[in-house]
Every structure is written in C-alpha cells, then in structure tokens.
C-alpha cells in the first residue's frame, strides 16, 4: 500500500471545505458545476472519502475527453441546494483537474443522492440512481451496493411500520398512520406535524377509551409491539405511544397490570418500566403483584433485552 502523503490529504481537505474556486459563495447550481467541468482535463473518482482518496488500495477511475461531458450530465443537481450540509464525510470523492493537472475542485457524494462542494450547501442530484449505474458500468460498484443495502433496510422499515399500524387500536388507525409517516427533507416541518398528531392521538384515545384502566391496557398492548421486533429499539411512533402511557397516573398503570394482564400488555409493561423516563421518575423496583407477574413473563417468554434488564436490577 502506498503511504498517504499528508500534504496531498491537506490539499484535498482544503479544497472540499473551501469549495471550488469562485464557488464558495452562493447556492449550488448545475450551470456552475458544468462551468468547472468545462475546464477539466481529467476527473478522478475514488471510492473513498477525501481523507482516504490518496490510498493506493481504493478503487478509482479516471474520466477524460468526451466522458467528462457524460459525467456532467450525470452530476446535474437541483439548483439552489438543500440549504444544509450532511454531517458525514461523503464518498465517492470526485477530484477535478484542469489541463495542467492542477486540482481545481473536489466534490463528494452523500448517500449516493447528494453532492457537496459546488456551492455554500449540499445539493440533491437530479438522478442519483443514473449516476450510480454510470459509475458501476465503469467499475465503481460501491454506490450500487450501498443502494441495494439501503433498499433492503427501507423495505424492512416499511414492514415494521406496517406491523405497528396493524396493531393500532380501533379508532386510532388514521392518526397512527399519520404518526408513522417517515420524515422528509424538512425536519422542522415534520416535527411540527408530529406534535400535532400526538395531540390528536391523545384526544382520540381518551374519547375511544374514557375509562382509565381500559385505556392503559389498550396502550400497554400497543406499546408491546416493538418489544418483539428483531431489530430492537424504539421508533418515533413507538415512543409516541410510550409518552401517552407516561402521561397516565402511575398508580393506575400498576392497577391495570395487577389482574390477568395479557402477554402483549406485559411486553408493553417491560418496555415502559425499563425506560429512562419511568425509572427516572419512579425507580426500578415494582410492587407486588406486578413484579411477580412481569418477572414470570420475562422468565417464561421474555426477549433478550428484557432478560438483560432483569439481570441488571430492573423490575425486581
């Protein structure tokens, strides 16, 4: 492996953060990007982030001649940019050299769908999949492999969300569907919509289940769904249900579990009583008979995370 040259890496880092000459100000546009590529003698594309671009063992291609114009078409962006910058370093790295060999631009792809370095913020590609295929046809298959992995993950996320929606109580499914809607590019707007839906959900659950004990049991069963998900963890929609439970009287929650709780309700109880919100306010210990019911459930049919928490002093 060829050793990294610190000066080379510093040059790349400087260019990627300072931007292309005359492009450090203003929003990114396709016209500005093509102006740079019109001055290119060669373009080196490396399947690595800028700080690894000089490594000898990473795949790379050199684009020259008419293929630079092809690349320019593939790199067309949505004018104006996103107004934001991704926190990751990004890859592949695209290094543009002029006819004398001088490095005049260094851009990075982000999530195979955005481009950095063409203005004062990142910009979405007009056709990320087309660029991915263009690179793969020339031997750089990393982006295509990542896209395939992301597609698998997205499909599983959709299936997980559908399982949660199918478990939503009657009368709450429309609100649940809105609550489970994935975030878009405008996270601030999405967060505002999420708060509105959570408030609507609280109103609906009280309307559909005015009796507190019944309402808590319904929420516990719903809150138990993520406990059986193979990936573990809580999504934003799972946490919204947990917040509804945390808004209930804790003594009534314990009362709702004291008499013949279902396995699904005990799953929800394990999630709730293991949460930082609950333990921070009420501690880890549970009163009888809830303690014995929950411990027995975990010992008989609990998940690994439930058993882990039990071994480390939760519930008991």
XYZ file of C-alpha atoms in Angstrom:
316
model
C 0.000 0.000 0.000
C 1.321 3.431 -0.908
C 1.746 5.657 2.134
C -0.535 8.663 2.458
C 1.163 11.993 1.815
C -0.063 14.473 4.402
C 0.285 17.402 2.001
C -1.926 15.676 -0.572
C -4.588 14.979 2.021
C -4.408 18.545 3.329
C -4.875 19.847 -0.212
C -7.978 17.720 -0.708
C -9.370 18.733 2.667
C -8.762 22.409 1.954
C -10.486 22.215 -1.417
C -13.501 20.274 -0.172
C -14.138 22.707 2.662
C -13.216 25.878 0.808
C -15.163 24.793 -2.262
C -14.337 25.263 -5.893
C -12.621 28.465 -6.917
C -15.211 31.275 -7.193
C -17.908 28.988 -5.763
C -17.523 29.472 -2.020
C -20.444 31.896 -2.004
C -23.930 31.402 -3.328
C -26.180 28.436 -3.862
C -25.034 25.462 -5.942
C -26.352 25.187 -9.492
C -25.825 22.804 -12.385
C -24.539 25.677 -14.520
C -21.740 26.437 -12.059
C -20.839 22.754 -11.810
C -20.640 22.421 -15.590
C -18.510 25.544 -15.826
C -15.909 23.786 -13.681
C -16.114 20.573 -15.702
C -15.740 22.535 -18.951
C -12.264 23.481 -17.717
C -11.374 19.921 -16.718
C -8.555 17.953 -18.304
C -9.316 14.869 -16.246
C -11.593 13.853 -13.400
C -10.534 11.233 -10.872
C -13.349 9.477 -9.000
C -12.298 7.480 -5.941
C -14.498 5.159 -3.876
C -13.397 6.758 -0.623
C -13.854 9.902 1.432
C -11.448 12.818 0.820
C -9.109 11.869 3.672
C -8.666 8.382 2.154
C -8.642 9.382 -1.504
C -4.854 9.050 -1.825
C -4.782 5.465 -0.592
C -3.435 3.063 -3.201
C -5.889 0.275 -2.363
C -9.168 2.062 -3.113
C -10.979 1.668 -6.423
C -10.845 4.643 -8.757
C -11.427 5.661 -12.344
C -10.062 8.489 -14.470
C -12.536 10.282 -16.721
C -11.219 12.193 -19.736
C -12.359 13.542 -23.092
C -15.993 13.143 -24.100
C -16.782 11.182 -20.936
C -16.377 14.372 -18.900
C -19.461 15.729 -20.661
C -21.273 12.472 -19.840
C -20.258 12.879 -16.208
C -21.520 16.468 -16.227
C -24.955 15.212 -17.277
C -24.913 12.592 -14.520
C -23.962 15.219 -11.925
C -26.854 17.577 -12.703
C -28.213 18.918 -9.410
C -31.351 20.591 -8.149
C -30.473 24.275 -8.356
C -30.433 26.126 -5.061
C -29.248 23.227 -2.940
C -30.707 21.869 0.266
C -29.654 24.762 2.478
C -27.874 22.287 4.747
C -24.747 20.151 4.967
C -24.681 16.424 5.710
C -22.596 15.557 8.775
C -20.770 12.636 7.130
C -17.600 12.984 5.029
C -19.247 11.547 1.948
C -17.960 9.299 -0.826
C -17.036 8.711 -3.620
C -14.687 11.675 -3.918
C -14.650 13.467 -7.278
C -11.416 15.359 -7.991
C -11.400 17.719 -10.963
C -8.036 18.628 -12.512
C -7.502 21.237 -15.193
C -5.426 20.728 -18.346
C -2.202 21.467 -16.431
C -3.002 18.845 -13.794
C -3.897 21.329 -11.061
C -6.658 20.243 -8.695
C -9.422 22.814 -9.193
C -12.340 21.124 -7.452
C -13.070 18.327 -5.034
C -16.659 17.170 -4.590
C -18.190 14.355 -2.583
C -21.356 12.345 -2.996
C -23.589 11.975 0.051
C -25.818 8.927 0.437
C -25.496 8.472 -3.334
C -28.162 11.140 -3.742
C -26.481 14.473 -2.983
C -23.365 16.427 -3.925
C -21.127 18.701 -1.845
C -18.570 21.256 -2.979
C -20.443 23.135 -5.686
C -21.682 26.000 -3.516
C -22.450 27.062 0.033
C -24.518 23.954 0.850
C -25.180 20.424 -0.358
C -27.397 19.812 -3.381
C -29.619 16.901 -4.380
C -28.730 15.084 -7.577
C -31.440 15.164 -10.212
C -30.964 11.451 -10.872
C -28.872 9.704 -8.240
C -29.667 6.168 -9.493
C -28.474 7.089 -13.002
C -25.137 8.253 -11.618
C -24.887 5.079 -9.535
C -25.328 2.936 -12.662
C -22.922 5.107 -14.672
C -20.233 4.553 -12.050
C -20.955 0.813 -11.826
C -20.617 0.431 -15.600
C -17.097 1.805 -15.233
C -16.123 -0.452 -12.363
C -17.086 1.605 -9.309
C -19.806 -0.601 -7.845
C -19.696 0.630 -4.253
C -22.559 3.099 -4.669
C -24.784 0.448 -6.251
C -24.024 -1.979 -3.431
C -24.883 0.672 -0.855
C -28.125 1.486 -2.669
C -29.079 -2.194 -2.649
C -28.413 -2.391 1.092
C -30.424 0.778 1.708
C -33.328 -0.627 -0.317
C -33.357 -3.755 1.855
C -33.296 -1.626 5.008
C -36.070 0.622 3.727
C -38.243 -2.379 2.865
C -37.782 -3.770 6.381
C -38.596 -0.364 7.878
C -41.813 -0.346 5.845
C -42.716 -3.837 7.063
C -42.004 -2.848 10.669
C -44.174 0.240 10.335
C -47.000 -1.840 8.848
C -46.848 -4.312 11.748
C -47.164 -1.406 14.171
C -50.081 0.082 12.237
C -51.860 -3.271 12.145
C -51.609 -3.367 15.934
C -53.111 0.101 16.374
C -56.348 0.100 18.404
C -59.638 0.571 16.591
C -60.499 4.224 16.175
C -56.857 5.289 16.239
C -55.576 3.883 12.968
C -55.903 7.049 10.889
C -53.981 9.031 13.497
C -51.466 6.189 13.785
C -50.910 6.269 10.026
C -50.177 9.993 10.176
C -47.921 9.474 13.183
C -45.880 6.778 11.447
C -45.275 8.864 8.323
C -41.488 8.965 7.762
C -39.648 12.289 7.991
C -38.933 14.149 4.774
C -36.269 16.691 3.939
C -37.898 19.410 6.061
C -37.337 18.001 9.549
C -38.650 21.108 11.279
C -41.982 20.906 9.469
C -42.177 17.160 10.116
C -41.516 17.683 13.841
C -44.336 20.231 13.985
C -46.721 17.841 12.257
C -45.657 15.103 14.664
C -46.565 17.244 17.669
C -49.979 17.956 16.163
C -50.645 14.268 15.508
C -49.553 13.318 19.026
C -52.034 15.809 20.454
C -54.764 14.393 18.193
C -53.862 10.869 19.287
C -54.168 11.838 22.962
C -57.623 13.278 22.339
C -58.753 10.218 20.400
C -57.504 7.661 22.911
C -59.397 9.420 25.701
C -62.513 9.642 23.539
C -62.397 5.982 22.462
C -61.437 4.696 25.917
C -62.695 7.072 28.611
C -62.132 4.501 31.360
C -58.535 4.946 32.520
C -57.845 1.268 33.308
C -59.180 0.135 29.938
C -57.244 2.898 28.152
C -53.992 1.934 29.860
C -54.423 -1.733 28.947
C -55.022 -0.799 25.315
C -51.917 1.394 25.288
C -49.792 -1.262 27.007
C -50.660 -3.841 24.355
C -49.803 -1.349 21.607
C -46.575 -0.373 23.362
C -45.584 -4.038 23.487
C -45.313 -4.418 19.709
C -41.713 -3.107 19.370
C -40.548 -5.475 22.119
C -40.834 -8.349 19.629
C -39.189 -6.593 16.702
C -35.910 -8.305 15.739
C -34.024 -5.040 15.274
C -34.853 -3.784 18.759
C -35.019 -0.153 19.747
C -37.894 2.291 19.532
C -39.008 4.321 16.543
C -40.544 7.761 16.916
C -44.025 6.268 16.638
C -43.263 3.697 19.365
C -42.074 6.485 21.629
C -45.277 8.428 21.000
C -47.302 5.544 22.459
C -44.928 5.325 25.407
C -45.409 9.048 26.023
C -49.168 8.502 26.140
C -48.620 5.904 28.862
C -46.264 8.145 30.801
C -48.986 10.795 30.863
C -51.273 8.400 32.761
C -51.432 8.126 36.557
C -48.629 5.678 37.520
C -50.781 4.108 40.244
C -53.461 3.364 37.658
C -50.856 1.789 35.363
C -49.877 -0.580 38.163
C -53.544 -1.267 38.898
C -54.213 -2.079 35.242
C -51.496 -4.740 35.377
C -52.481 -6.266 38.694
C -55.232 -8.527 37.325
C -54.720 -11.011 34.473
C -52.651 -8.906 32.059
C -52.181 -10.371 28.583
C -48.715 -11.303 27.249
C -48.870 -8.285 24.916
C -49.654 -5.982 27.838
C -46.753 -7.445 29.813
C -44.479 -6.839 26.828
C -45.599 -3.214 26.900
C -45.037 -3.058 30.646
C -41.497 -4.385 30.225
C -40.819 -1.629 27.694
C -42.357 1.067 29.871
C -40.787 0.050 33.195
C -37.372 -0.283 31.555
C -37.470 3.216 30.072
C -35.382 6.069 31.452
C -38.499 8.215 31.785
C -40.141 5.702 34.104
C -37.090 4.727 36.153
C -36.012 8.350 36.472
C -39.374 9.276 37.981
C -40.304 6.084 39.854
C -37.181 3.953 40.199
C -36.604 0.400 39.005
C -38.446 -1.560 41.680
C -42.044 -2.633 41.148
C -44.644 -3.500 43.777
C -46.383 -6.846 44.043
C -48.225 -8.432 42.319
C -46.976 -6.581 39.219
C -43.381 -7.517 39.942
C -44.061 -11.270 40.101
C -46.313 -11.199 37.039
C -43.742 -9.356 34.956
C -40.735 -11.370 36.148
C -42.602 -14.615 35.476
C -43.495 -13.430 31.979
C -39.898 -12.468 31.223
C -38.514 -15.747 32.552
C -41.017 -17.756 30.508
C -41.188 -15.827 27.244
C -39.142 -12.647 27.512
C -36.839 -11.269 24.865
C -33.083 -10.964 25.337
C -33.324 -7.214 26.128
C -35.984 -7.930 28.780
C -33.816 -10.616 30.381
C -30.798 -8.322 30.247
C -32.669 -5.606 32.118
C -33.950 -8.138 34.650
C -30.393 -9.353 35.338
C -29.294 -5.763 35.882
C -31.807 -4.846 38.531
C -34.831 -3.675 36.601
C -38.344 -4.737 37.625
C -37.221 -6.684 40.725
